[in-house]
Coordinates of C-alpha atoms in Angstrom, one line a residue:
Chain A
M3 CA -9.4 9.5 33.6
T4 CA -6.3 7.4 33.0
A5 CA -6.1 4.7 30.4
T6 CA -6.0 1.0 31.1
I7 CA -2.4 -0.1 30.5
I8 CA -2.4 -3.1 28.2
D9 CA 0.3 -5.3 29.5
G10 CA 2.0 -6.9 26.5
R11 CA 4.7 -8.5 28.5
A12 CA 2.2 -10.4 30.7
T13 CA 0.1 -11.3 27.7
A14 CA 3.1 -12.6 25.9
Q15 CA 4.1 -14.6 28.9
R16 CA 0.7 -16.2 29.1
L17 CA 0.8 -17.0 25.3
H18 CA 4.4 -18.4 25.8
A19 CA 3.2 -20.6 28.6
R20 CA 0.4 -22.0 26.4
I21 CA 2.8 -22.6 23.6
T22 CA 5.3 -24.4 25.9
A23 CA 2.5 -26.6 27.2
R24 CA 1.4 -27.6 23.7
V25 CA 5.0 -28.2 22.6
A26 CA 5.5 -30.5 25.6
E27 CA 2.2 -32.4 24.7
L28 CA 3.3 -32.8 21.1
A29 CA 6.7 -34.2 22.1
V30 CA 5.1 -36.8 24.4
S31 CA 2.1 -37.8 22.3
H32 CA 3.5 -37.5 18.7
S33 CA 7.3 -37.2 19.1
L34 CA 6.9 -33.9 17.3
V35 CA 9.3 -31.1 18.1
P36 CA 8.6 -27.9 16.2
G37 CA 11.7 -26.5 14.7
L38 CA 12.5 -22.8 13.8
A39 CA 15.3 -21.9 11.4
V40 CA 16.6 -18.3 11.6
I41 CA 18.8 -16.8 8.8
L42 CA 20.8 -13.8 9.7
V43 CA 23.1 -12.1 7.2
G44 CA 25.8 -9.7 8.3
E45 CA 26.6 -8.1 11.7
D46 CA 23.9 -5.6 12.2
P47 CA 23.8 -5.2 16.0
A48 CA 20.0 -4.6 16.3
S49 CA 19.3 -7.7 14.1
Q50 CA 21.7 -9.7 16.3
V51 CA 19.8 -8.7 19.4
Y52 CA 16.4 -9.6 17.8
V53 CA 17.7 -13.0 16.6
G54 CA 19.2 -13.7 20.0
N55 CA 15.9 -13.0 21.7
K56 CA 14.0 -15.2 19.3
T57 CA 16.5 -18.0 19.7
R58 CA 16.4 -17.8 23.5
Q59 CA 12.6 -17.7 23.7
A60 CA 12.2 -20.6 21.2
Q61 CA 14.5 -22.7 23.4
A62 CA 12.6 -21.8 26.5
A63 CA 9.4 -23.0 24.9
G64 CA 10.9 -26.3 23.8
I65 CA 11.1 -25.3 20.2
R66 CA 14.2 -26.5 18.4
H67 CA 16.1 -23.7 16.8
F68 CA 18.6 -23.6 14.0
D69 CA 20.8 -20.6 13.6
H70 CA 22.2 -19.8 10.2
R71 CA 24.6 -16.8 10.2
L72 CA 26.0 -15.7 6.8
P73 CA 28.6 -13.1 6.1
I74 CA 27.6 -9.7 4.8
G75 CA 28.7 -10.7 1.2
A76 CA 26.2 -13.6 0.9
T77 CA 24.4 -13.6 -2.5
T78 CA 20.8 -13.9 -3.3
Q79 CA 21.5 -17.3 -4.8
E80 CA 23.3 -18.5 -1.7
L81 CA 20.3 -17.4 0.4
I82 CA 17.8 -19.1 -1.9
D83 CA 19.9 -22.3 -1.8
L84 CA 19.9 -22.2 2.0
V85 CA 16.2 -21.6 2.1
K86 CA 15.5 -24.5 -0.2
A87 CA 17.7 -26.8 1.9
L88 CA 15.6 -25.8 5.0
N89 CA 12.4 -26.3 3.0
A90 CA 13.4 -29.9 2.5
R91 CA 14.3 -30.6 6.1
E92 CA 11.7 -32.5 8.1
D93 CA 12.8 -31.1 11.4
V94 CA 12.3 -27.5 10.3
H95 CA 8.7 -26.1 10.4
G96 CA 9.3 -22.4 10.4
I97 CA 11.9 -20.4 8.4
L98 CA 12.6 -16.8 9.3
V99 CA 14.8 -14.5 7.3
Q100 CA 15.9 -11.6 9.5
L101 CA 15.2 -8.3 7.6
P102 CA 16.6 -6.0 6.4
L103 CA 18.9 -8.0 4.1
P104 CA 22.1 -6.3 3.0
P105 CA 21.9 -4.0 -0.1
G106 CA 22.3 -6.0 -3.3
V107 CA 20.3 -9.0 -2.0
D108 CA 16.9 -9.4 -3.6
D109 CA 14.6 -9.7 -0.5
S110 CA 11.5 -10.6 -2.6
A111 CA 13.3 -13.5 -4.3
V112 CA 14.6 -14.9 -1.0
L113 CA 11.2 -14.6 0.7
A114 CA 9.5 -16.1 -2.3
A115 CA 11.7 -19.2 -2.1
I116 CA 10.4 -20.1 1.4
D117 CA 7.9 -23.0 1.3
P118 CA 4.7 -21.1 2.2
S119 CA 3.8 -23.8 4.8
K120 CA 7.0 -22.9 6.6
D121 CA 6.7 -19.1 6.3
A122 CA 6.9 -18.3 10.0
D123 CA 6.8 -14.5 9.3
G124 CA 3.8 -14.7 6.9
F125 CA 5.7 -12.5 4.4
H126 CA 5.4 -14.8 1.4
A127 CA 3.1 -13.4 -1.3
I128 CA 0.8 -16.4 -1.1
N129 CA 0.2 -16.0 2.6
V130 CA -0.3 -12.2 2.1
G131 CA -2.9 -13.1 -0.6
R132 CA -4.6 -15.7 1.5
L133 CA -4.9 -13.3 4.4
S134 CA -6.6 -10.7 2.1
L135 CA -8.9 -13.4 0.6
G136 CA -10.0 -14.6 4.0
E137 CA -8.4 -18.0 3.5
P138 CA -6.3 -19.8 6.1
A139 CA -2.9 -18.0 6.2
T140 CA 0.1 -17.5 8.3
V141 CA -0.3 -14.0 9.6
P142 CA 2.7 -11.6 10.2
C143 CA 3.7 -11.7 13.9
T144 CA 3.4 -8.0 14.9
P145 CA -0.1 -7.4 13.6
L146 CA -1.2 -10.8 15.0
G147 CA 0.1 -9.7 18.4
C148 CA -1.6 -6.3 18.1
L149 CA -4.9 -7.9 17.3
S150 CA -4.6 -10.1 20.4
L151 CA -4.0 -7.0 22.5
I152 CA -6.9 -5.1 21.1
R153 CA -9.2 -8.1 21.7
Q154 CA -8.4 -8.0 25.4
V155 CA -10.2 -4.6 25.7
I156 CA -12.6 -4.8 22.7
P157 CA -13.8 -8.4 22.4
V158 CA -16.2 -7.5 19.6
M159 CA -14.8 -5.0 17.1
S160 CA -17.7 -5.0 14.7
G161 CA -18.5 -1.5 13.4
K162 CA -15.6 0.2 15.3
R163 CA -13.6 2.9 13.4
A164 CA -10.0 1.7 13.2
L165 CA -7.1 3.8 12.0
V166 CA -3.8 2.2 11.0
I167 CA -1.0 4.7 10.7
G168 CA 1.7 3.3 8.5
R169 CA 1.4 1.1 5.4
S170 CA 4.3 -1.3 5.6
N171 CA 4.0 -4.8 4.3
I172 CA 5.2 -6.1 7.7
V173 CA 2.7 -4.2 10.0
G174 CA 0.3 -1.7 8.4
K175 CA -1.2 -3.6 5.5
P176 CA -1.7 -6.9 7.3
M177 CA -3.0 -5.0 10.4
A178 CA -5.6 -3.4 8.2
Q179 CA -6.6 -6.8 6.8
L180 CA -7.1 -8.2 10.3
L181 CA -9.2 -5.3 11.5
L182 CA -11.3 -5.6 8.4
Q183 CA -11.8 -9.3 9.0
N184 CA -13.0 -8.3 12.5
D185 CA -15.6 -6.0 10.9
C186 CA -14.0 -2.7 11.7
T187 CA -14.4 0.2 9.4
V188 CA -10.7 0.6 8.5
T189 CA -8.7 3.6 7.4
I190 CA -5.0 3.4 6.4
A191 CA -3.1 6.6 6.9
H192 CA 0.6 7.3 5.9
S193 CA 3.1 9.9 5.2
R194 CA 0.9 11.5 2.5
T195 CA -2.2 11.7 4.7
R196 CA -3.3 15.3 5.2
D197 CA -5.7 15.3 8.1
L198 CA -4.2 12.9 10.6
P199 CA -5.4 14.7 13.8
Q200 CA -9.0 14.6 12.5
L201 CA -8.7 10.9 11.5
C202 CA -7.4 10.1 15.0
A203 CA -10.2 12.0 16.6
E204 CA -12.7 9.8 14.8
S205 CA -11.1 6.5 15.6
D206 CA -12.1 3.9 18.3
I207 CA -8.9 1.9 17.6
L208 CA -5.6 3.5 16.6
V209 CA -2.6 1.5 15.6
A210 CA 0.6 3.6 15.2
A211 CA 3.3 2.0 13.1
I212 CA 5.4 4.8 11.5
G213 CA 8.7 4.6 13.4
R214 CA 8.9 8.3 14.4
P215 CA 9.2 9.0 18.1
R216 CA 6.1 10.5 19.7
A217 CA 4.7 11.6 16.3
I218 CA 1.1 11.1 17.5
A219 CA 0.0 13.7 20.0
G220 CA -2.2 12.8 22.9
A221 CA -4.5 15.7 22.1
W222 CA -5.4 14.0 18.7
I223 CA -6.7 10.8 20.4
R224 CA -10.4 10.3 20.7
P225 CA -11.3 10.1 24.4
G226 CA -11.7 6.4 25.4
A227 CA -9.9 5.1 22.3
V228 CA -7.7 2.0 22.3
V229 CA -4.2 2.9 21.3
I230 CA -1.7 0.3 20.1
D231 CA 1.8 1.7 19.7
V232 CA 4.0 -0.4 17.4
G233 CA 6.9 2.1 17.4
I234 CA 10.2 1.3 19.2
N235 CA 12.4 4.4 18.9
R236 CA 15.6 5.1 20.7
I237 CA 15.9 8.7 21.7
D238 CA 18.3 10.8 23.8
D239 CA 16.5 11.7 27.1
G240 CA 18.3 15.0 27.3
S241 CA 20.9 13.9 29.9
G242 CA 23.0 12.0 27.4
K243 CA 21.3 8.7 28.2
S244 CA 19.0 7.0 25.7
R245 CA 15.6 5.5 26.2
L246 CA 12.9 3.8 24.2
V247 CA 9.7 5.6 23.2
G248 CA 6.9 4.7 20.9
D249 CA 5.2 6.5 18.0
V250 CA 2.6 7.9 20.3
D251 CA 3.3 10.6 22.9
Y252 CA 2.5 8.3 25.8
D253 CA 2.4 10.8 28.7
S254 CA -0.3 12.9 27.0
A255 CA -2.1 9.9 25.3
V256 CA -2.5 8.0 28.6
L257 CA -4.7 10.8 29.9
R258 CA -7.2 10.5 27.0
A259 CA -7.1 6.9 25.8
G260 CA -9.4 4.2 27.2
A261 CA -6.5 1.7 26.9
I262 CA -3.0 2.0 25.7
T263 CA 0.1 -0.2 25.2
P264 CA 3.3 1.1 26.8
V265 CA 6.7 1.1 25.1
P266 CA 8.6 -1.0 26.0
G267 CA 6.4 -3.8 27.3
G268 CA 3.5 -3.5 24.8
V269 CA 3.6 -4.8 21.3
G270 CA 7.3 -5.9 21.3
P271 CA 7.0 -9.0 23.5
M272 CA 3.9 -10.1 21.6
T273 CA 5.8 -10.2 18.3
I274 CA 8.2 -12.9 19.4
A275 CA 5.5 -14.9 21.1
C276 CA 3.5 -14.9 17.8
L277 CA 6.6 -16.1 15.9
L278 CA 6.7 -19.1 18.2
L279 CA 3.0 -19.6 17.8
N280 CA 3.3 -19.5 14.0
T281 CA 6.1 -22.1 14.2
L282 CA 4.1 -24.4 16.4
N283 CA 1.0 -24.1 14.3
A284 CA 3.0 -24.7 11.1
A285 CA 4.5 -27.9 12.7
Q286 CA 0.9 -29.1 13.5
R287 CA -0.3 -28.4 10.0
I288 CA 2.7 -30.0 8.3
R289 CA 2.3 -33.2 10.5
F290 CA -1.5 -33.5 10.8
G291 CA -2.7 -31.7 7.6
P292 CA -4.5 -28.5 6.9
T293 CA -7.4 -29.2 9.3
A294 CA -5.0 -29.7 12.3
E295 CA -6.0 -28.0 15.5
Q296 CA -4.3 -24.6 15.8
L297 CA -3.3 -22.8 19.0
A298 CA -5.0 -19.4 19.1
P299 CA -3.1 -16.3 19.8
Chain B
M2 CA -23.3 22.7 -10.6
T3 CA -23.6 19.4 -12.4
A4 CA -20.9 16.7 -12.4
T5 CA -18.7 15.8 -15.2
I6 CA -19.9 12.5 -16.6
I7 CA -17.1 10.0 -16.8
D8 CA -17.7 8.1 -20.0
G9 CA -16.7 4.5 -19.3
R10 CA -17.9 3.4 -22.7
A11 CA -15.8 5.8 -24.6
T12 CA -12.8 5.1 -22.4
A13 CA -13.2 1.4 -22.8
Q14 CA -13.4 1.9 -26.6
R15 CA -10.1 3.8 -26.6
L16 CA -8.5 1.1 -24.5
H17 CA -9.9 -1.5 -26.8
A18 CA -8.5 0.3 -29.8
R19 CA -5.0 0.4 -28.2
I20 CA -5.2 -3.3 -27.4
T21 CA -6.3 -4.2 -30.9
A22 CA -3.4 -2.2 -32.4
R23 CA -0.9 -3.9 -30.1
V24 CA -2.3 -7.4 -30.8
A25 CA -2.0 -6.7 -34.5
E26 CA 1.6 -5.6 -34.1
L27 CA 2.5 -8.7 -32.1
A28 CA 1.0 -10.9 -34.8
V29 CA 3.1 -9.3 -37.5
S30 CA 6.3 -8.9 -35.6
H31 CA 6.4 -12.0 -33.4
S32 CA 3.7 -14.3 -34.7
L33 CA 2.2 -14.0 -31.3
V34 CA -1.6 -14.2 -30.9
P35 CA -2.8 -13.8 -27.3
G36 CA -5.3 -16.5 -26.3
L37 CA -8.0 -16.3 -23.6
A38 CA -9.7 -19.4 -22.3
V39 CA -13.1 -18.9 -20.5
I40 CA -14.6 -21.7 -18.4
L41 CA -18.3 -21.5 -17.8
V42 CA -20.1 -24.1 -15.7
G43 CA -23.9 -24.4 -15.9
E44 CA -26.6 -22.4 -17.5
D45 CA -26.8 -19.2 -15.4
P46 CA -28.3 -16.6 -17.9
A47 CA -26.4 -13.7 -16.5
S48 CA -23.1 -15.6 -16.7
Q49 CA -23.9 -16.6 -20.2
V50 CA -24.4 -13.0 -21.2
Y51 CA -21.1 -11.9 -19.5
V52 CA -19.2 -14.7 -21.2
G53 CA -20.8 -13.9 -24.5
N54 CA -19.6 -10.3 -24.2
K55 CA -16.1 -11.3 -23.3
T56 CA -15.8 -13.7 -26.2
R57 CA -17.2 -11.2 -28.7
Q58 CA -14.9 -8.4 -27.6
A59 CA -11.8 -10.7 -27.4
Q60 CA -12.6 -11.7 -31.0
A61 CA -13.0 -8.1 -32.1
A62 CA -9.5 -7.2 -30.6
G63 CA -7.9 -10.1 -32.4
I64 CA -7.4 -12.2 -29.3
R65 CA -8.0 -15.9 -29.8
H66 CA -10.6 -17.3 -27.5
F67 CA -11.4 -20.8 -26.2
D68 CA -14.8 -21.5 -24.7
H69 CA -15.2 -24.3 -22.3
R70 CA -18.7 -24.9 -21.2
L71 CA -19.3 -27.6 -18.6
P72 CA -22.5 -29.0 -17.3
I73 CA -23.8 -27.9 -13.9
G74 CA -22.7 -31.2 -12.4
A75 CA -19.0 -30.6 -13.1
T76 CA -16.8 -31.5 -10.1
T77 CA -14.0 -29.6 -8.5
Q78 CA -11.5 -32.2 -9.8
E79 CA -12.8 -31.9 -13.4
L80 CA -12.4 -28.2 -13.3
I81 CA -8.9 -28.4 -11.9
D82 CA -8.0 -30.9 -14.6
L83 CA -9.3 -28.6 -17.3
V84 CA -7.4 -25.6 -15.7
K85 CA -4.2 -27.7 -15.7
A86 CA -4.6 -28.6 -19.3
L87 CA -5.1 -24.9 -20.2
N88 CA -2.0 -24.0 -18.0
A89 CA 0.0 -26.4 -20.3
R90 CA -1.2 -25.0 -23.6
E91 CA 1.2 -22.6 -25.3
D92 CA -1.7 -20.8 -27.2
V93 CA -3.5 -19.9 -24.0
H94 CA -2.2 -16.9 -22.1
G95 CA -5.2 -16.0 -20.0
I96 CA -7.6 -18.3 -18.1
L97 CA -10.9 -17.0 -16.7
V98 CA -13.2 -19.1 -14.6
Q99 CA -16.6 -17.4 -14.6
L100 CA -17.9 -17.0 -11.1
P101 CA -20.0 -17.9 -9.2
L102 CA -19.3 -21.6 -9.6
P103 CA -22.2 -24.0 -8.7
P104 CA -22.6 -25.0 -5.1
G105 CA -20.4 -27.9 -4.1
V106 CA -17.5 -26.7 -6.3
D107 CA -14.5 -25.5 -4.3
D108 CA -13.9 -22.0 -5.9
S109 CA -10.6 -21.5 -4.0
A110 CA -9.2 -24.8 -5.2
V111 CA -10.1 -24.1 -8.8
L112 CA -8.7 -20.6 -8.8
A113 CA -5.5 -21.8 -7.0
A114 CA -4.9 -24.3 -9.8
I115 CA -4.6 -21.5 -12.4
D116 CA -1.0 -20.8 -13.4
P117 CA -0.5 -17.3 -11.8
S118 CA 1.1 -16.1 -15.0
K119 CA -2.2 -16.9 -16.8
D120 CA -4.5 -15.6 -14.1
A121 CA -6.4 -13.1 -16.3
D122 CA -8.8 -12.1 -13.4
G123 CA -6.0 -11.6 -10.8
F124 CA -7.9 -13.7 -8.3
H125 CA -5.1 -16.1 -7.5
A126 CA -3.7 -15.7 -4.0
I127 CA -0.2 -15.1 -5.2
N128 CA -1.4 -12.2 -7.4
V129 CA -3.5 -10.8 -4.6
G130 CA -0.4 -11.0 -2.3
R131 CA 1.8 -9.4 -4.9
L132 CA -0.6 -6.5 -5.4
S133 CA -0.6 -5.9 -1.6
L134 CA 3.2 -6.1 -1.4
G135 CA 3.6 -3.7 -4.3
E136 CA 5.2 -6.3 -6.5
P137 CA 4.3 -6.8 -10.2
A138 CA 0.9 -8.5 -10.2
T139 CA -2.1 -9.1 -12.4
V140 CA -4.8 -6.8 -11.0
P141 CA -8.5 -7.7 -11.0
C142 CA -10.3 -6.2 -13.9
T143 CA -13.0 -4.1 -12.3
P144 CA -10.8 -2.1 -9.8
L145 CA -8.2 -1.7 -12.6
G146 CA -10.9 -0.1 -14.8
C147 CA -12.1 2.0 -11.9
L148 CA -8.6 3.3 -11.2
S149 CA -8.2 4.3 -14.9
L150 CA -11.5 6.2 -14.7
I151 CA -10.5 8.0 -11.5
R152 CA -7.2 9.0 -13.1
Q153 CA -9.0 10.8 -15.9
V154 CA -10.3 13.4 -13.4
I155 CA -7.6 13.2 -10.7
P156 CA -4.3 12.6 -12.3
V157 CA -2.4 12.9 -9.0
M158 CA -4.3 11.2 -6.1
S159 CA -1.7 11.7 -3.4
G160 CA -3.3 12.7 0.0
K161 CA -6.8 12.4 -1.3
R162 CA -9.4 10.8 1.1
A163 CA -10.8 7.7 -0.7
L164 CA -13.7 5.7 0.5
V165 CA -14.3 2.2 -0.8
I166 CA -17.7 0.9 0.1
G167 CA -17.7 -2.9 -0.1
R168 CA -15.0 -5.4 0.8
S169 CA -15.3 -8.1 -1.7
N170 CA -12.2 -9.9 -3.0
I171 CA -13.2 -9.0 -6.5
V172 CA -13.7 -5.3 -6.2
G173 CA -13.4 -3.7 -2.7
K174 CA -10.2 -5.1 -1.4
P175 CA -8.1 -4.8 -4.5
M176 CA -9.6 -1.3 -5.2
A177 CA -8.4 -0.2 -1.7
Q178 CA -4.9 -1.6 -2.5
L179 CA -4.7 0.4 -5.8
L180 CA -5.8 3.6 -4.1
L181 CA -3.3 3.1 -1.3
Q182 CA -0.6 2.6 -4.0
N183 CA -1.6 5.9 -5.4
D184 CA -1.0 7.5 -2.0
C185 CA -4.7 8.1 -1.1
T186 CA -5.7 7.9 2.5
V187 CA -8.0 4.9 2.1
T188 CA -11.1 3.9 4.2
I189 CA -12.9 0.6 3.6
A190 CA -16.6 0.6 4.6
H191 CA -19.0 -2.3 4.5
S192 CA -22.3 -3.6 5.9
R193 CA -21.1 -3.2 9.5
T194 CA -20.1 0.4 9.1
R195 CA -22.0 2.8 11.3
D196 CA -21.4 6.3 10.0
L197 CA -21.5 5.9 6.3
P198 CA -23.0 9.3 5.5
Q199 CA -20.3 11.0 7.5
L200 CA -17.5 9.0 5.8
C201 CA -19.0 9.9 2.4
A202 CA -19.0 13.5 3.4
E203 CA -15.2 13.4 4.1
S204 CA -14.2 11.6 0.9
D205 CA -12.7 13.1 -2.2
I206 CA -13.0 9.8 -4.0
L207 CA -15.9 7.4 -3.5
V208 CA -16.1 3.9 -5.0
A209 CA -19.4 2.2 -4.4
A210 CA -19.4 -1.6 -4.8
I211 CA -22.1 -3.1 -2.6
G212 CA -24.7 -4.3 -5.0
R213 CA -27.7 -2.5 -3.5
P214 CA -29.7 -0.2 -5.8
R215 CA -29.3 3.5 -5.0
A216 CA -28.1 2.8 -1.5
I217 CA -25.8 5.8 -1.5
A218 CA -27.8 9.0 -1.3
G219 CA -26.7 12.1 -3.2
A220 CA -26.9 14.2 -0.1
W221 CA -24.1 12.2 1.5
I222 CA -21.6 13.0 -1.2
R223 CA -19.0 15.7 -0.6
P224 CA -19.5 18.5 -3.0
G225 CA -17.0 18.1 -5.9
A226 CA -16.1 14.5 -5.1
V227 CA -15.4 11.8 -7.7
V228 CA -18.0 9.1 -7.6
I229 CA -17.3 5.7 -9.2
D230 CA -20.4 3.4 -9.2
V231 CA -19.6 -0.3 -9.6
G232 CA -23.1 -1.5 -8.9
I233 CA -25.2 -2.9 -11.7
N234 CA -28.7 -3.6 -10.2
R235 CA -31.8 -4.4 -12.2
I236 CA -34.9 -2.8 -10.8
D237 CA -38.5 -2.5 -11.7
D238 CA -39.1 1.1 -12.9
G239 CA -42.6 1.2 -11.6
S240 CA -44.3 0.6 -14.9
G241 CA -43.5 -3.1 -15.0
K242 CA -40.4 -2.6 -17.1
S243 CA -36.9 -3.1 -15.7
R244 CA -33.9 -0.9 -15.9
L245 CA -30.3 -0.9 -14.6
V246 CA -29.3 1.4 -11.8
G247 CA -26.1 1.7 -9.7
D248 CA -25.4 1.6 -6.0
V249 CA -25.5 5.4 -6.0
D250 CA -28.6 7.5 -6.4
Y251 CA -27.4 9.0 -9.6
D252 CA -30.0 11.7 -10.1
S253 CA -29.2 13.4 -6.7
A254 CA -25.5 12.5 -6.8
V255 CA -24.9 14.2 -10.2
L256 CA -25.9 17.5 -8.6
R257 CA -23.2 17.3 -5.9
A258 CA -20.4 15.3 -7.3
G259 CA -17.5 16.8 -9.3
A260 CA -17.4 13.8 -11.6
I261 CA -19.5 10.6 -11.7
T262 CA -19.8 7.4 -13.7
P263 CA -23.2 6.5 -15.1
V264 CA -24.9 3.1 -14.9
P265 CA -24.8 1.6 -17.5
G266 CA -21.9 3.0 -19.5
G267 CA -19.5 3.6 -16.6
V268 CA -17.5 0.9 -14.9
G269 CA -19.0 -2.0 -16.8
P270 CA -17.4 -1.5 -20.2
M271 CA -14.0 -1.0 -18.5
T272 CA -14.1 -4.4 -16.8
I273 CA -14.1 -6.3 -20.1
A274 CA -11.5 -4.1 -21.7
C275 CA -9.2 -4.7 -18.7
L276 CA -9.7 -8.4 -19.0
L277 CA -8.4 -8.2 -22.6
L278 CA -5.6 -6.0 -21.4
N279 CA -4.6 -8.5 -18.7
T280 CA -4.6 -11.3 -21.4
L281 CA -2.5 -9.2 -23.8
N282 CA 0.0 -8.3 -21.1
A283 CA 0.2 -11.9 -19.9
A284 CA 1.0 -13.0 -23.4
Q285 CA 3.8 -10.5 -23.6
R286 CA 5.3 -11.5 -20.3
I287 CA 5.1 -15.2 -21.1
R288 CA 6.7 -14.7 -24.5
F289 CA 9.3 -12.0 -23.7
G290 CA 9.9 -12.5 -19.9
P291 CA 9.0 -10.5 -16.8
T292 CA 10.5 -7.2 -18.0
A293 CA 8.4 -7.3 -21.2
E294 CA 6.8 -4.0 -22.1
Q295 CA 3.2 -3.8 -20.8
L296 CA 0.3 -1.9 -22.2
A297 CA -1.0 0.6 -19.7
P298 CA -4.7 0.7 -18.8

């Protein structure tokens, strides 16, 4: 048996097309153009690639984008002042601060300054709290995308055993909240977990978000399980070239899983599509109020 | 083998004594008297008993208390106005809205109106978010008390399997966050969970918070596990009298567990002590700033 390959790229393209259509409608019917402001500090090459992708895809969807690039020496106060200026702008509906920020900058203080209604990444404490409480919240993009991929193969998750490996604020913890909301029995594992192979063997849904190449062996996976691989790790392929691999050992996992996301082409494309979705939905809420229709992921 | 009985009453008394001593010090050295405002709507007898206990114990610790009893017909707006008035008072450092509120009142809106720095129950979305993010937060009283009881018997929880049964915003979810912060591998089970006996059998720490009398059988418990019973259920004892029992079948569980909390006399007393602790610590933070020394649970 070989697993169904969950095509994140195709799924993201479909979501992107729905976003583009809604953005076009809003422009015609309400002269509303969602706007996304991205703040990038310093010259980190990976961050520049991410921001470039975000900008390009926002443009392609008809979302206005505002790039703010600050030198590496930018202070916490300068960033807070910029965030506050963006909070006040009517043409900005989503604000994204590209992480990591340089050492010396207080990430929490900068994120806390973002107007929660414009918090495109869903990292503001109040959105984190609302997600946990089951109140309407902006949900972080990567777990939101993962949930959408899981739903493709498990429309009703109630009672499923779900294992989230990794407890970051960006992926692991919000992922666990979403699976819990979907009535899964959720386990969160991490670097101190002792019996990971056994936990994997018990899980119907496995989300790996640890950032270590091929750390999850195929043999650990429960036959038929749904495997979502959030990891994007660059490794040397042995011949001096580099390639991207996930946190799961794909070649062995694909033989046991019921469905699996590839790397690249799995979770990655969904993250950016969900960022645009969050920006679009924020624009609708800001313009039409808290009960505004929201585009589903 | 019989389990160690974790004496919540004695633990709460020790915490109460430490709180009383610190309150006395603050009065002498800084003329600071922590103040707790409790809002009770309607005539629910159980809520009246809880509020009466809270008031009495606050008094005994030297904490000033302000009772606000509103008729059952009080509106959301009236409650929000009262909360805002209490937010503005310098002599009030903790605000507690006794739940449940009557039907028709918007609980979320009332809780959201509380100044997060005076949120004695830790139910405000921003405190919930901060707890999840690992930032300084006011933590809900019952899970805070449970954690303190667990620590008595497992000082270092790293790598332990912990099972939280129940996913309420008041107990289950914050309990899971605290256990995760303490490096447990955490599973959250609930009404849709399919394999509860098996999950219990794998768990070193079991926190039961489902509100169903004796729903957790002793035979499910892993030998030697630490069992924290949050349930307080009134049942008919067969002879027409009523008594209180927990969510765990104590008589069988005590024969397998390594340590267990009784009902009554386990978690219950800790909840009120932690409410006073939260009020005291809020008073210190409000007066001396975010880096003020905090009394530990």
